[in-house]
Amino acid sequence: MPPTPELRRRIAHAPELRLSPRMGEPMTPKPTDLLTVPEVLAELRVPRRTWQRWRELGTGPQCVRLPNRELRVRRSVLATWLKTLEEAA
């Protein structure tokens, strides 16, 4: 059964309502979601230079380098990294 025009309109404006290709399940963020560097910077509220310094020192969260050479950070890795900082404080 195809979605109604009203449902299509709601889905277009609410990404969390989009359906996954399997069994019509809603797509929800998973702990393995990859965040872009700007998303991480916004979440942590730090300047790019601070991020670069953490990378130079090896003290930042572990990153994944994509084939196009862009960096991503797994949401779960970022959360774990923040917890270790809380424990150390």
XYZ file of C-alpha atoms in Angstrom:
89
model
C 0.000 0.000 0.000
C 1.645 3.277 -1.088
C 1.892 6.167 1.369
C -0.834 8.777 1.228
C -0.029 12.318 0.041
C -0.349 13.542 3.647
C 2.147 10.934 4.867
C 4.538 11.820 2.028
C 4.357 15.494 3.040
C 5.061 14.657 6.696
C 7.940 12.351 5.768
C 9.503 15.013 3.537
C 9.697 17.427 6.491
C 10.601 14.940 9.227
C 13.585 12.673 8.463
C 12.921 10.576 11.567
C 9.675 9.406 9.958
C 11.376 8.077 6.830
C 11.040 4.345 6.458
C 13.935 1.965 6.116
C 14.006 -0.202 3.032
C 13.397 -3.286 5.162
C 9.922 -4.111 6.400
C 8.794 -0.486 6.612
C 10.572 0.139 9.917
C 11.269 3.787 10.834
C 14.924 4.736 10.468
C 16.225 5.808 13.846
C 19.748 6.958 14.700
C 21.947 4.056 15.752
C 24.889 4.216 18.165
C 27.136 3.518 15.152
C 26.035 6.618 13.255
C 28.960 8.515 11.789
C 29.204 12.213 12.598
C 31.000 14.736 10.416
C 33.689 16.912 11.964
C 31.432 20.022 11.866
C 28.712 18.031 13.684
C 31.204 16.979 16.375
C 32.485 20.552 16.720
C 28.931 21.844 17.115
C 28.075 19.184 19.673
C 31.222 19.824 21.725
C 31.128 23.599 21.130
C 34.836 23.803 20.355
C 36.647 25.636 17.541
C 38.142 23.712 14.622
C 41.653 24.615 15.785
C 41.041 22.863 19.125
C 39.886 19.774 17.228
C 43.010 19.895 15.059
C 45.208 20.188 18.146
C 43.527 17.181 19.755
C 44.202 15.229 16.545
C 47.867 16.313 16.548
C 48.277 15.257 20.192
C 46.283 12.057 19.777
C 43.947 13.044 22.615
C 40.700 13.415 20.632
C 38.136 10.738 19.848
C 39.097 8.036 17.367
C 38.106 8.869 13.789
C 37.263 6.933 10.658
C 38.835 8.167 7.429
C 36.592 7.617 4.434
C 37.919 6.853 0.936
C 37.353 10.518 -0.007
C 39.745 11.362 2.897
C 37.008 12.967 5.029
C 36.892 12.163 8.734
C 33.924 10.778 10.617
C 33.437 10.017 14.302
C 31.142 7.246 15.478
C 28.543 8.581 17.875
C 29.271 5.711 20.287
C 33.039 6.467 20.202
C 32.366 10.137 20.955
C 30.130 9.200 23.909
C 32.764 6.801 25.279
C 35.505 9.414 24.855
C 33.420 11.972 26.768
C 32.815 9.456 29.574
C 36.561 8.876 29.947
C 37.043 12.625 30.263
C 34.343 12.776 32.961
C 36.025 9.955 34.891
C 39.400 11.676 34.674
C 38.050 15.002 35.926
